[in-house]
PDB file of C-alpha atoms in Angstrom:
ATOM      1  CA  UNK A 121     -64.871  36.563  -0.937  1.00  0.00           C
ATOM      2  CA  UNK A 122     -67.137  36.042  -3.775  1.00  0.00           C
ATOM      3  CA  UNK A 123     -69.713  38.579  -4.759  1.00  0.00           C
ATOM      4  CA  UNK A 124     -73.081  37.734  -3.519  1.00  0.00           C
ATOM      5  CA  UNK A 125     -76.450  38.995  -3.963  1.00  0.00           C
ATOM      6  CA  UNK A 126     -79.686  38.505  -1.434  1.00  0.00           C
ATOM      7  CA  UNK A 127     -82.322  35.934  -2.706  1.00  0.00           C
ATOM      8  CA  UNK A 128     -85.829  36.755  -1.208  1.00  0.00           C
ATOM      9  CA  UNK A 129     -86.531  32.967  -1.761  1.00  0.00           C
ATOM     10  CA  UNK A 130     -83.938  31.680   0.285  1.00  0.00           C
ATOM     11  CA  UNK A 131     -84.013  34.964   2.097  1.00  0.00           C
ATOM     12  CA  UNK A 132     -80.414  35.332   2.845  1.00  0.00           C
ATOM     13  CA  UNK A 133     -77.249  36.474   0.841  1.00  0.00           C
ATOM     14  CA  UNK A 134     -76.139  33.918  -1.793  1.00  0.00           C
ATOM     15  CA  UNK A 135     -73.502  33.099  -4.412  1.00  0.00           C
ATOM     16  CA  UNK A 136     -75.169  33.717  -7.883  1.00  0.00           C
ATOM     17  CA  UNK A 137     -74.808  33.414 -11.503  1.00  0.00           C
ATOM     18  CA  UNK A 138     -75.140  36.446 -14.366  1.00  0.00           C
ATOM     19  CA  UNK A 139     -77.340  36.040 -17.093  1.00  0.00           C
ATOM     20  CA  UNK A 140     -77.947  38.791 -19.854  1.00  0.00           C
ATOM     21  CA  UNK A 141     -81.354  39.938 -20.727  1.00  0.00           C
ATOM     22  CA  UNK A 142     -83.400  42.979 -22.216  1.00  0.00           C
ATOM     23  CA  UNK A 143     -86.034  44.927 -20.420  1.00  0.00           C
ATOM     24  CA  UNK A 144     -89.052  46.922 -21.972  1.00  0.00           C
ATOM     25  CA  UNK A 145     -90.707  49.645 -20.077  1.00  0.00           C
ATOM     26  CA  UNK A 146     -93.387  52.003 -21.078  1.00  0.00           C
ATOM     27  CA  UNK A 147     -93.110  55.886 -20.043  1.00  0.00           C
ATOM     28  CA  UNK A 148     -95.490  58.307 -20.948  1.00  0.00           C
ATOM     29  CA  UNK A 149     -96.799  56.180 -23.972  1.00  0.00           C
ATOM     30  CA  UNK A 150     -93.225  55.210 -25.184  1.00  0.00           C
ATOM     31  CA  UNK A 151     -91.897  51.863 -24.806  1.00  0.00           C
ATOM     32  CA  UNK A 152     -87.974  51.755 -24.143  1.00  0.00           C
ATOM     33  CA  UNK A 153     -85.835  48.619 -24.340  1.00  0.00           C
ATOM     34  CA  UNK A 154     -82.651  48.240 -22.891  1.00  0.00           C
ATOM     35  CA  UNK A 155     -80.132  45.478 -21.801  1.00  0.00           C
ATOM     36  CA  UNK A 156     -79.839  44.575 -18.321  1.00  0.00           C
ATOM     37  CA  UNK A 157     -77.762  41.855 -16.233  1.00  0.00           C
ATOM     38  CA  UNK A 158     -79.579  39.699 -13.628  1.00  0.00           C
ATOM     39  CA  UNK A 159     -78.423  37.873 -10.581  1.00  0.00           C
ATOM     40  CA  UNK A 160     -79.682  34.085 -10.374  1.00  0.00           C
ATOM     41  CA  UNK A 161     -79.481  32.383  -7.182  1.00  0.00           C
ATOM     42  CA  UNK A 162     -77.119  29.435  -7.136  1.00  0.00           C
ATOM     43  CA  UNK A 163     -78.979  27.801  -4.668  1.00  0.00           C
ATOM     44  CA  UNK A 164     -82.783  27.928  -5.800  1.00  0.00           C
ATOM     45  CA  UNK A 165     -82.573  29.435  -9.184  1.00  0.00           C
ATOM     46  CA  UNK A 166     -84.806  32.526  -8.389  1.00  0.00           C
ATOM     47  CA  UNK A 167     -83.761  36.022  -9.192  1.00  0.00           C
ATOM     48  CA  UNK A 168     -81.811  37.789  -6.610  1.00  0.00           C
ATOM     49  CA  UNK A 169     -81.163  41.257  -5.854  1.00  0.00           C
ATOM     50  CA  UNK A 170     -77.743  42.619  -6.664  1.00  0.00           C
ATOM     51  CA  UNK A 171     -77.378  46.460  -6.231  1.00  0.00           C
ATOM     52  CA  UNK A 172     -74.833  47.076  -8.735  1.00  0.00           C
ATOM     53  CA  UNK A 173     -76.877  45.343 -11.543  1.00  0.00           C
ATOM     54  CA  UNK A 174     -79.924  47.442 -10.242  1.00  0.00           C
ATOM     55  CA  UNK A 175     -77.922  50.483 -10.597  1.00  0.00           C
ATOM     56  CA  UNK A 176     -76.830  49.304 -13.819  1.00  0.00           C
ATOM     57  CA  UNK A 177     -80.330  48.687 -15.140  1.00  0.00           C
ATOM     58  CA  UNK A 178     -81.275  52.203 -14.012  1.00  0.00           C
ATOM     59  CA  UNK A 179     -78.589  53.843 -15.748  1.00  0.00           C
ATOM     60  CA  UNK A 180     -79.221  51.612 -18.969  1.00  0.00           C
ATOM     61  CA  UNK A 181     -82.830  52.608 -18.724  1.00  0.00           C
ATOM     62  CA  UNK A 182     -81.639  56.326 -18.639  1.00  0.00           C
ATOM     63  CA  UNK A 183     -79.484  55.947 -21.457  1.00  0.00           C
ATOM     64  CA  UNK A 184     -82.295  54.464 -23.637  1.00  0.00           C
ATOM     65  CA  UNK A 185     -84.718  57.313 -22.594  1.00  0.00           C
ATOM     66  CA  UNK A 186     -81.906  59.857 -23.455  1.00  0.00           C
ATOM     67  CA  UNK A 187     -80.858  57.948 -26.915  1.00  0.00           C
ATOM     68  CA  UNK A 188     -84.891  57.963 -28.029  1.00  0.00           C
ATOM     69  CA  UNK A 189     -84.879  61.882 -27.264  1.00  0.00           C
ATOM     70  CA  UNK A 190     -81.485  62.574 -29.056  1.00  0.00           C
ATOM     71  CA  UNK A 191     -80.057  63.239 -25.339  1.00  0.00           C
ATOM     72  CA  UNK A 192     -76.330  62.227 -24.653  1.00  0.00           C
ATOM     73  CA  UNK A 193     -75.868  59.291 -22.920  1.00  0.00           C
ATOM     74  CA  UNK A 194     -75.026  59.379 -19.163  1.00  0.00           C
ATOM     75  CA  UNK A 195     -71.950  57.079 -20.249  1.00  0.00           C
ATOM     76  CA  UNK A 196     -70.458  59.718 -22.648  1.00  0.00           C
ATOM     77  CA  UNK A 197     -71.474  62.367 -20.013  1.00  0.00           C
ATOM     78  CA  UNK A 198     -69.134  60.485 -17.443  1.00  0.00           C
ATOM     79  CA  UNK A 199     -66.335  59.467 -19.770  1.00  0.00           C
ATOM     80  CA  UNK A 200     -65.648  62.769 -21.612  1.00  0.00           C
ATOM     81  CA  UNK A 201     -63.614  64.071 -18.703  1.00  0.00           C
ATOM     82  CA  UNK A 202     -61.585  60.746 -18.639  1.00  0.00           C
ATOM     83  CA  UNK A 203     -60.904  60.831 -22.268  1.00  0.00           C
ATOM     84  CA  UNK A 204     -59.278  64.460 -21.826  1.00  0.00           C
ATOM     85  CA  UNK A 205     -58.185  63.972 -18.330  1.00  0.00           C
ATOM     86  CA  UNK A 206     -59.731  67.007 -17.172  1.00  0.00           C
ATOM     87  CA  UNK A 207     -61.680  67.623 -14.060  1.00  0.00           C
ATOM     88  CA  UNK A 208     -65.419  68.488 -14.165  1.00  0.00           C
ATOM     89  CA  UNK A 209     -64.835  72.192 -12.904  1.00  0.00           C
ATOM     90  CA  UNK A 210     -61.964  72.761 -15.295  1.00  0.00           C
ATOM     91  CA  UNK A 211     -64.255  71.351 -17.977  1.00  0.00           C
ATOM     92  CA  UNK A 212     -67.121  73.589 -16.968  1.00  0.00           C
ATOM     93  CA  UNK A 213     -65.009  76.555 -16.635  1.00  0.00           C
ATOM     94  CA  UNK A 214     -63.482  75.655 -20.383  1.00  0.00           C
ATOM     95  CA  UNK A 215     -66.973  75.280 -21.795  1.00  0.00           C
ATOM     96  CA  UNK A 216     -67.806  78.811 -20.309  1.00  0.00           C
ATOM     97  CA  UNK A 217     -70.818  77.098 -17.962  1.00  0.00           C
ATOM     98  CA  UNK A 218     -71.647  77.445 -14.259  1.00  0.00           C
ATOM     99  CA  UNK A 219     -68.771  75.694 -12.276  1.00  0.00           C
ATOM    100  CA  UNK A 220     -71.002  72.984 -11.002  1.00  0.00           C
ATOM    101  CA  UNK A 221     -72.683  72.647 -14.397  1.00  0.00           C
ATOM    102  CA  UNK A 222     -70.708  69.517 -15.724  1.00  0.00           C
ATOM    103  CA  UNK A 223     -70.713  67.970 -12.181  1.00  0.00           C
ATOM    104  CA  UNK A 224     -74.514  67.946 -11.900  1.00  0.00           C
ATOM    105  CA  UNK A 225     -74.657  66.188 -15.306  1.00  0.00           C
ATOM    106  CA  UNK A 226     -72.286  63.533 -14.228  1.00  0.00           C
ATOM    107  CA  UNK A 227     -74.721  62.658 -11.165  1.00  0.00           C
ATOM    108  CA  UNK A 228     -77.650  62.228 -13.745  1.00  0.00           C
ATOM    109  CA  UNK A 229     -79.189  65.753 -14.455  1.00  0.00           C
ATOM    110  CA  UNK A 230     -80.291  65.832 -18.110  1.00  0.00           C
ATOM    111  CA  UNK A 231     -78.861  68.547 -20.040  1.00  0.00           C
ATOM    112  CA  UNK A 232     -80.785  70.476 -22.666  1.00  0.00           C
ATOM    113  CA  UNK A 233     -80.543  69.587 -26.407  1.00  0.00           C
ATOM    114  CA  UNK A 234     -77.787  72.556 -26.907  1.00  0.00           C
ATOM    115  CA  UNK A 235     -75.560  71.266 -24.153  1.00  0.00           C
ATOM    116  CA  UNK A 236     -75.988  67.652 -24.970  1.00  0.00           C
ATOM    117  CA  UNK A 237     -74.935  68.488 -28.543  1.00  0.00           C
ATOM    118  CA  UNK A 238     -71.798  70.015 -27.229  1.00  0.00           C
ATOM    119  CA  UNK A 239     -71.033  67.254 -25.047  1.00  0.00           C
ATOM    120  CA  UNK A 240     -71.429  64.625 -27.798  1.00  0.00           C
ATOM    121  CA  UNK A 241     -69.300  66.516 -30.379  1.00  0.00           C
ATOM    122  CA  UNK A 242     -66.542  67.084 -28.114  1.00  0.00           C
ATOM    123  CA  UNK A 243     -66.585  63.270 -27.271  1.00  0.00           C
ATOM    124  CA  UNK A 244     -66.736  62.175 -30.709  1.00  0.00           C
ATOM    125  CA  UNK A 245     -64.370  64.702 -32.177  1.00  0.00           C
ATOM    126  CA  UNK A 246     -60.895  65.232 -30.347  1.00  0.00           C
ATOM    127  CA  UNK A 247     -60.252  68.217 -32.927  1.00  0.00           C
ATOM    128  CA  UNK A 248     -63.481  69.789 -31.297  1.00  0.00           C
ATOM    129  CA  UNK A 249     -61.844  69.616 -27.806  1.00  0.00           C
ATOM    130  CA  UNK A 250     -58.479  70.858 -29.225  1.00  0.00           C
ATOM    131  CA  UNK A 251     -60.058  73.891 -30.866  1.00  0.00           C
ATOM    132  CA  UNK A 252     -62.142  74.545 -27.449  1.00  0.00           C
ATOM    133  CA  UNK A 253     -58.729  74.394 -25.467  1.00  0.00           C
ATOM    134  CA  UNK A 254     -56.827  76.737 -27.987  1.00  0.00           C
ATOM    135  CA  UNK A 255     -59.923  79.188 -27.250  1.00  0.00           C
ATOM    136  CA  UNK A 256     -60.286  78.985 -23.874  1.00  0.00           C
ATOM    137  CA  UNK A 257     -57.442  77.370 -22.250  1.00  0.00           C
ATOM    138  CA  UNK A 258     -56.354  80.383 -20.596  1.00  0.00           C
ATOM    139  CA  UNK A 259     -59.395  80.406 -18.617  1.00  0.00           C
ATOM    140  CA  UNK A 260     -58.049  77.158 -16.657  1.00  0.00           C
ATOM    141  CA  UNK A 261     -55.111  76.508 -14.373  1.00  0.00           C
ATOM    142  CA  UNK A 262     -51.737  76.035 -16.598  1.00  0.00           C
ATOM    143  CA  UNK A 263     -51.396  72.189 -14.966  1.00  0.00           C
ATOM    144  CA  UNK A 264     -55.094  71.231 -16.086  1.00  0.00           C
ATOM    145  CA  UNK A 265     -54.419  72.888 -19.519  1.00  0.00           C
ATOM    146  CA  UNK A 266     -51.067  70.890 -19.722  1.00  0.00           C
ATOM    147  CA  UNK A 267     -52.850  67.648 -18.918  1.00  0.00           C
ATOM    148  CA  UNK A 268     -55.791  67.894 -21.198  1.00  0.00           C
ATOM    149  CA  UNK A 269     -53.875  69.104 -24.132  1.00  0.00           C
ATOM    150  CA  UNK A 270     -51.406  66.078 -23.486  1.00  0.00           C
ATOM    151  CA  UNK A 271     -54.505  63.687 -23.549  1.00  0.00           C
ATOM    152  CA  UNK A 272     -56.307  65.415 -26.731  1.00  0.00           C
ATOM    153  CA  UNK A 273     -52.919  65.232 -28.674  1.00  0.00           C
ATOM    154  CA  UNK A 274     -52.947  61.559 -27.654  1.00  0.00           C
ATOM    155  CA  UNK A 275     -56.461  60.846 -28.928  1.00  0.00           C
ATOM    156  CA  UNK A 276     -55.893  62.575 -32.005  1.00  0.00           C
ATOM    157  CA  UNK A 277     -52.793  60.799 -32.773  1.00  0.00           C
ATOM    158  CA  UNK A 278     -55.118  57.729 -32.634  1.00  0.00           C
ATOM    159  CA  UNK A 279     -57.763  59.207 -34.756  1.00  0.00           C
ATOM    160  CA  UNK A 280     -55.411  61.144 -36.917  1.00  0.00           C
ATOM    161  CA  UNK A 281     -51.774  59.848 -37.063  1.00  0.00           C
ATOM    162  CA  UNK A 282     -50.137  62.816 -38.095  1.00  0.00           C
ATOM    163  CA  UNK A 283     -52.483  65.485 -36.559  1.00  0.00           C
ATOM    164  CA  UNK A 284     -50.154  66.989 -34.267  1.00  0.00           C
ATOM    165  CA  UNK A 285     -47.844  67.708 -37.435  1.00  0.00           C
ATOM    166  CA  UNK A 286     -50.670  69.043 -39.413  1.00  0.00           C
ATOM    167  CA  UNK A 287     -51.424  71.518 -36.626  1.00  0.00           C
ATOM    168  CA  UNK A 288     -47.865  72.727 -36.656  1.00  0.00           C
ATOM    169  CA  UNK A 289     -47.951  73.365 -40.536  1.00  0.00           C
ATOM    170  CA  UNK A 290     -51.179  75.006 -39.999  1.00  0.00           C
ATOM    171  CA  UNK A 291     -49.968  77.454 -37.317  1.00  0.00           C
ATOM    172  CA  UNK A 292     -46.764  78.239 -39.469  1.00  0.00           C
ATOM    173  CA  UNK A 293     -48.993  79.086 -42.275  1.00  0.00           C
ATOM    174  CA  UNK A 294     -51.059  81.599 -39.556  1.00  0.00           C
ATOM    175  CA  UNK A 295     -47.924  82.876 -38.170  1.00  0.00           C
ATOM    176  CA  UNK A 296     -46.620  83.814 -41.911  1.00  0.00           C
ATOM    177  CA  UNK A 297     -50.047  85.499 -42.734  1.00  0.00           C
ATOM    178  CA  UNK A 298     -49.959  87.336 -39.291  1.00  0.00           C
ATOM    179  CA  UNK A 299     -53.468  85.938 -38.679  1.00  0.00           C
ATOM    180  CA  UNK A 300     -54.921  87.274 -41.922  1.00  0.00           C
ATOM    181  CA  UNK A 301     -56.101  84.275 -43.319  1.00  0.00           C
ATOM    182  CA  UNK A 302     -59.464  82.196 -43.840  1.00  0.00           C
ATOM    183  CA  UNK A 303     -60.015  78.709 -42.875  1.00  0.00           C
ATOM    184  CA  UNK A 304     -60.809  77.689 -46.595  1.00  0.00           C
ATOM    185  CA  UNK A 305     -57.137  79.563 -47.659  1.00  0.00           C
ATOM    186  CA  UNK A 306     -55.469  77.616 -44.664  1.00  0.00           C
ATOM    187  CA  UNK A 307     -56.675  74.215 -45.576  1.00  0.00           C
ATOM    188  CA  UNK A 308     -55.359  74.730 -49.237  1.00  0.00           C
ATOM    189  CA  UNK A 309     -51.808  76.116 -48.221  1.00  0.00           C
ATOM    190  CA  UNK A 310     -51.337  73.221 -45.798  1.00  0.00           C
ATOM    191  CA  UNK A 311     -52.299  70.866 -48.588  1.00  0.00           C
ATOM    192  CA  UNK A 312     -49.722  72.455 -51.127  1.00  0.00           C
ATOM    193  CA  UNK A 313     -47.073  72.312 -48.526  1.00  0.00           C
ATOM    194  CA  UNK A 314     -47.715  68.699 -48.225  1.00  0.00           C
ATOM    195  CA  UNK A 315     -47.466  68.275 -51.846  1.00  0.00           C
ATOM    196  CA  UNK A 316     -44.130  70.366 -52.598  1.00  0.00           C
ATOM    197  CA  UNK A 317     -42.789  68.907 -49.422  1.00  0.00           C
ATOM    198  CA  UNK A 318     -43.343  65.218 -51.077  1.00  0.00           C
ATOM    199  CA  UNK A 319     -41.312  66.439 -54.047  1.00  0.00           C
ATOM    200  CA  UNK A 320     -38.566  68.652 -52.596  1.00  0.00           C
ATOM    201  CA  UNK A 321     -37.669  67.025 -49.301  1.00  0.00           C
ATOM    202  CA  UNK A 322     -36.822  63.499 -48.188  1.00  0.00           C
ATOM    203  CA  UNK A 323     -40.055  63.019 -47.196  1.00  0.00           C
ATOM    204  CA  UNK A 324     -43.681  64.736 -47.043  1.00  0.00           C
ATOM    205  CA  UNK A 325     -44.181  66.817 -43.928  1.00  0.00           C
ATOM    206  CA  UNK A 326     -46.860  64.466 -43.002  1.00  0.00           C
ATOM    207  CA  UNK A 327     -48.729  61.455 -44.260  1.00  0.00           C
ATOM    208  CA  UNK A 328     -52.400  61.836 -43.616  1.00  0.00           C
ATOM    209  CA  UNK A 329     -54.341  62.057 -47.002  1.00  0.00           C
ATOM    210  CA  UNK A 330     -56.938  65.032 -47.232  1.00  0.00           C
ATOM    211  CA  UNK A 331     -60.387  64.371 -48.145  1.00  0.00           C
ATOM    212  CA  UNK A 332     -61.951  65.596 -51.642  1.00  0.00           C
ATOM    213  CA  UNK A 333     -64.626  67.795 -50.339  1.00  0.00           C
ATOM    214  CA  UNK A 334     -66.601  70.343 -52.631  1.00  0.00           C
ATOM    215  CA  UNK A 335     -64.514  73.162 -52.185  1.00  0.00           C
ATOM    216  CA  UNK A 336     -61.070  71.351 -52.508  1.00  0.00           C
ATOM    217  CA  UNK A 337     -58.820  69.199 -50.454  1.00  0.00           C
ATOM    218  CA  UNK A 338     -59.697  69.336 -46.600  1.00  0.00           C
ATOM    219  CA  UNK A 339     -58.114  67.911 -43.355  1.00  0.00           C
ATOM    220  CA  UNK A 340     -60.834  67.074 -41.095  1.00  0.00           C
ATOM    221  CA  UNK A 341     -59.234  68.000 -37.835  1.00  0.00           C
ATOM    222  CA  UNK A 342     -58.179  71.561 -39.429  1.00  0.00           C
ATOM    223  CA  UNK A 343     -61.885  72.060 -40.335  1.00  0.00           C
ATOM    224  CA  UNK A 344     -63.251  71.541 -36.935  1.00  0.00           C
ATOM    225  CA  UNK A 345     -60.643  73.467 -35.253  1.00  0.00           C
ATOM    226  CA  UNK A 346     -60.574  76.565 -37.637  1.00  0.00           C
ATOM    227  CA  UNK A 347     -64.111  76.303 -38.887  1.00  0.00           C
ATOM    228  CA  UNK A 348     -64.970  79.623 -36.705  1.00  0.00           C
ATOM    229  CA  UNK A 349     -61.969  81.489 -37.402  1.00  0.00           C
ATOM    230  CA  UNK A 350     -58.136  81.133 -37.024  1.00  0.00           C
ATOM    231  CA  UNK A 351     -56.269  82.339 -33.811  1.00  0.00           C
ATOM    232  CA  UNK A 352     -52.746  83.631 -34.269  1.00  0.00           C
ATOM    233  CA  UNK A 353     -50.386  81.333 -32.175  1.00  0.00           C
ATOM    234  CA  UNK A 354     -47.344  81.908 -30.368  1.00  0.00           C
ATOM    235  CA  UNK A 355     -44.533  83.252 -32.496  1.00  0.00           C
ATOM    236  CA  UNK A 356     -41.765  80.502 -32.881  1.00  0.00           C
ATOM    237  CA  UNK A 357     -38.437  81.665 -33.879  1.00  0.00           C
ATOM    238  CA  UNK A 358     -36.560  79.391 -36.883  1.00  0.00           C
ATOM    239  CA  UNK A 359     -34.330  78.194 -34.153  1.00  0.00           C
ATOM    240  CA  UNK A 360     -37.197  76.368 -32.073  1.00  0.00           C
ATOM    241  CA  UNK A 361     -39.003  75.544 -35.138  1.00  0.00           C
ATOM    242  CA  UNK A 362     -40.457  71.628 -35.263  1.00  0.00           C
ATOM    243  CA  UNK A 363     -38.988  71.634 -39.028  1.00  0.00           C
ATOM    244  CA  UNK A 364     -35.996  71.068 -40.963  1.00  0.00           C
ATOM    245  CA  UNK A 365     -34.551  74.077 -42.953  1.00  0.00           C
ATOM    246  CA  UNK A 366     -35.565  72.378 -46.064  1.00  0.00           C
ATOM    247  CA  UNK A 367     -38.962  71.814 -44.622  1.00  0.00           C
ATOM    248  CA  UNK A 368     -39.250  75.543 -43.571  1.00  0.00           C
ATOM    249  CA  UNK A 369     -38.176  76.415 -46.924  1.00  0.00           C
ATOM    250  CA  UNK A 370     -40.836  74.564 -48.659  1.00  0.00           C
ATOM    251  CA  UNK A 371     -43.501  76.057 -46.167  1.00  0.00           C
ATOM    252  CA  UNK A 372     -42.402  79.897 -46.755  1.00  0.00           C
ATOM    253  CA  UNK A 373     -41.953  79.129 -50.641  1.00  0.00           C
ATOM    254  CA  UNK A 374     -45.550  77.652 -50.725  1.00  0.00           C
ATOM    255  CA  UNK A 375     -46.839  80.652 -48.610  1.00  0.00           C
ATOM    256  CA  UNK A 376     -45.106  83.087 -50.692  1.00  0.00           C
ATOM    257  CA  UNK A 377     -46.639  81.632 -54.019  1.00  0.00           C
ATOM    258  CA  UNK A 378     -49.905  80.951 -52.866  1.00  0.00           C
ATOM    259  CA  UNK A 379     -50.401  83.257 -50.016  1.00  0.00           C
ATOM    260  CA  UNK A 380     -51.818  86.214 -51.631  1.00  0.00           C
ATOM    261  CA  UNK A 381     -54.418  84.275 -53.223  1.00  0.00           C
ATOM    262  CA  UNK A 382     -58.207  84.038 -51.463  1.00  0.00           C
ATOM    263  CA  UNK A 383     -59.701  80.870 -50.524  1.00  0.00           C
ATOM    264  CA  UNK A 384     -62.022  80.708 -53.108  1.00  0.00           C
ATOM    265  CA  UNK A 385     -59.256  81.245 -55.700  1.00  0.00           C
ATOM    266  CA  UNK A 386     -57.224  78.512 -54.097  1.00  0.00           C
ATOM    267  CA  UNK A 387     -60.220  76.309 -54.415  1.00  0.00           C
ATOM    268  CA  UNK A 388     -60.373  76.951 -57.976  1.00  0.00           C
ATOM    269  CA  UNK A 389     -56.721  75.954 -58.389  1.00  0.00           C
ATOM    270  CA  UNK A 390     -57.470  72.534 -56.785  1.00  0.00           C
ATOM    271  CA  UNK A 391     -60.385  71.968 -58.941  1.00  0.00           C
ATOM    272  CA  UNK A 392     -57.893  71.973 -62.005  1.00  0.00           C
ATOM    273  CA  UNK A 393     -55.628  69.534 -60.563  1.00  0.00           C
ATOM    274  CA  UNK A 394     -55.862  65.787 -61.138  1.00  0.00           C
ATOM    275  CA  UNK A 395     -55.479  64.399 -57.389  1.00  0.00           C
ATOM    276  CA  UNK A 396     -58.940  66.276 -56.337  1.00  0.00           C
ATOM    277  CA  UNK A 397     -60.494  65.509 -59.831  1.00  0.00           C
ATOM    278  CA  UNK A 398     -59.668  61.961 -59.703  1.00  0.00           C
ATOM    279  CA  UNK A 399     -60.707  61.126 -56.162  1.00  0.00           C
ATOM    280  CA  UNK A 400     -64.370  63.252 -56.907  1.00  0.00           C
ATOM    281  CA  UNK A 401     -64.579  60.830 -59.985  1.00  0.00           C
ATOM    282  CA  UNK A 402     -63.627  57.593 -58.054  1.00  0.00           C
ATOM    283  CA  UNK A 403     -66.500  58.504 -55.629  1.00  0.00           C
ATOM    284  CA  UNK A 404     -68.891  59.549 -58.186  1.00  0.00           C
ATOM    285  CA  UNK A 405     -69.437  63.201 -56.890  1.00  0.00           C
ATOM    286  CA  UNK A 406     -70.914  65.758 -58.647  1.00  0.00           C
ATOM    287  CA  UNK A 407     -70.240  69.454 -58.363  1.00  0.00           C
ATOM    288  CA  UNK A 408     -70.947  70.472 -54.865  1.00  0.00           C
ATOM    289  CA  UNK A 409     -71.661  66.911 -53.593  1.00  0.00           C
ATOM    290  CA  UNK A 410     -70.465  66.069 -50.313  1.00  0.00           C
ATOM    291  CA  UNK A 411     -67.532  63.721 -50.457  1.00  0.00           C
ATOM    292  CA  UNK A 412     -65.436  61.874 -48.048  1.00  0.00           C
ATOM    293  CA  UNK A 413     -62.917  60.418 -50.940  1.00  0.00           C
ATOM    294  CA  UNK A 414     -59.346  60.441 -49.891  1.00  0.00           C
ATOM    295  CA  UNK A 415     -56.865  61.969 -52.057  1.00  0.00           C
ATOM    296  CA  UNK A 416     -53.940  59.521 -51.997  1.00  0.00           C
ATOM    297  CA  UNK A 417     -50.303  60.738 -51.352  1.00  0.00           C
ATOM    298  CA  UNK A 418     -49.420  58.440 -54.269  1.00  0.00           C
ATOM    299  CA  UNK A 419     -51.568  60.590 -56.792  1.00  0.00           C
ATOM    300  CA  UNK A 420     -50.310  63.823 -55.355  1.00  0.00           C
ATOM    301  CA  UNK A 421     -46.844  62.922 -56.088  1.00  0.00           C
ATOM    302  CA  UNK A 422     -47.842  61.362 -59.513  1.00  0.00           C
ATOM    303  CA  UNK A 423     -49.092  64.796 -60.206  1.00  0.00           C
ATOM    304  CA  UNK A 424     -46.590  67.114 -58.481  1.00  0.00           C
ATOM    305  CA  UNK A 425     -43.440  65.562 -59.620  1.00  0.00           C
ATOM    306  CA  UNK A 426     -44.087  66.190 -63.391  1.00  0.00           C
ATOM    307  CA  UNK A 427     -45.071  69.440 -62.534  1.00  0.00           C
ATOM    308  CA  UNK A 428     -41.794  70.268 -60.667  1.00  0.00           C
ATOM    309  CA  UNK A 429     -40.184  68.792 -63.687  1.00  0.00           C
ATOM    310  CA  UNK A 430     -41.911  70.791 -66.217  1.00  0.00           C
ATOM    311  CA  UNK A 431     -41.263  74.270 -64.178  1.00  0.00           C
ATOM    312  CA  UNK A 432     -37.897  73.127 -63.260  1.00  0.00           C
ATOM    313  CA  UNK A 433     -38.917  73.409 -59.508  1.00  0.00           C
ATOM    314  CA  UNK A 434     -35.650  72.442 -57.727  1.00  0.00           C
ATOM    315  CA  UNK A 435     -36.341  74.646 -54.790  1.00  0.00           C
ATOM    316  CA  UNK A 436     -39.205  76.241 -53.304  1.00  0.00           C
ATOM    317  CA  UNK A 437     -38.542  79.630 -54.908  1.00  0.00           C
ATOM    318  CA  UNK A 438     -39.707  78.469 -58.309  1.00  0.00           C
ATOM    319  CA  UNK A 439     -43.354  77.200 -57.133  1.00  0.00           C
ATOM    320  CA  UNK A 440     -44.529  80.647 -57.994  1.00  0.00           C
ATOM    321  CA  UNK A 441     -44.097  79.957 -61.833  1.00  0.00           C
ATOM    322  CA  UNK A 442     -46.682  77.073 -61.610  1.00  0.00           C
ATOM    323  CA  UNK A 443     -49.016  79.387 -59.367  1.00  0.00           C
ATOM    324  CA  UNK A 444     -48.933  81.824 -62.367  1.00  0.00           C
ATOM    325  CA  UNK A 445     -49.890  79.819 -64.855  1.00  0.00           C
ATOM    326  CA  UNK A 446     -52.792  78.391 -62.300  1.00  0.00           C
ATOM    327  CA  UNK A 447     -53.913  82.038 -61.737  1.00  0.00           C
ATOM    328  CA  UNK A 448     -53.924  82.635 -65.656  1.00  0.00           C
ATOM    329  CA  UNK A 449     -56.016  79.737 -66.510  1.00  0.00           C
ATOM    330  CA  UNK A 450     -59.548  80.365 -67.533  1.00  0.00           C
ATOM    331  CA  UNK A 451     -62.350  79.582 -65.079  1.00  0.00           C
TER     332      UNK A 451
END
C-alpha cells in the first residue's frame, strides 16, 4: 500500500507528491534555515500532513541550531554507534560517562561543548576511536570490544588502507622499547622501518605515505592514537609475529640503530634527508609551518636506495653505520 498523508482540505488520507523546500525559523533573534520535504496532496495540491516529514523537519531544525552553535548534530550522535558497531551503554562506559548519558543524547538531549567535541572527533577520526578502545576497552564486555574493534579496523582500512599494518609496526617498536618511547620517536622509527624495508625486503612494510609535518614524517592515525603517550601492547612472540623473518630483522635493525636517540634527535635526522625536505619545498612550507604534503614512497626509495649502496647496507645490522654519520652531522 502506498504511503499516505492527511490532507486538511480534502479532510482524508490521500496519496501525495514530495517536494523539497527550505524553511527559515527565527529563534531568540537568530534565523535558522534548513532543508525540508513537503507532502503535496495529489488530488487538490494542498500541503498535506505526513508525520515522518514533520519529524524529519524537526530534526533538521534541531541540527541547524546545533550547527550554528558549534554542537554536534543529532544525525552524527545517532550514527556514531552504528559506525563502530557498539551499543549506547557500552559506548558511554567506554567514554567514562554515565551509563545512560549517550542514550539521552540519542533521544535528543543536547550535549555540552566538551562532550560534543568528543563525539565529533570520534566520528570524524576512526583513529581516535581506536585509541579510546585501546585505553578503555577492558571496561566493556569482550564481545562488545571485539565487535567495535572489527568495525573501527574496517573504518581505518577505508580511510588509511595500511592502518592495521602501521599499528603492528608501531606496537613492535613499543615492545622493543619496553614502553620507554615518546610519540615523536615512535613516528620516526616507523618511518625508518618503512624506508629500509622498501630497500631490504621484497616490498615495504606498508604503502601509506607519511606527511611532512614540521617535526618530521608523521602518520596521522599514529598521531591521533599516541598523542597522549604510548601503552605497552601485549607481548607477541616471533612465532606469532605478523611479519616475515626479513621484516622482523629490518624492524629490529632499525630499532637497534635509531632507538637510542630521542624524538627531537630523530626529527633532526629526518630534516637533513631529501624526502622530507623536498615534500616541504613542494608545499612551500617554511620552518615550523603546518604541512600536509605527502612524502611519496618513490622519493623514499630514491633517497634510501643510494644510501644503502653507499653504506653497503645489505642487511639491517649495517643501518647503524648510516645513523652514526647522521648523528655526527652538525645541526
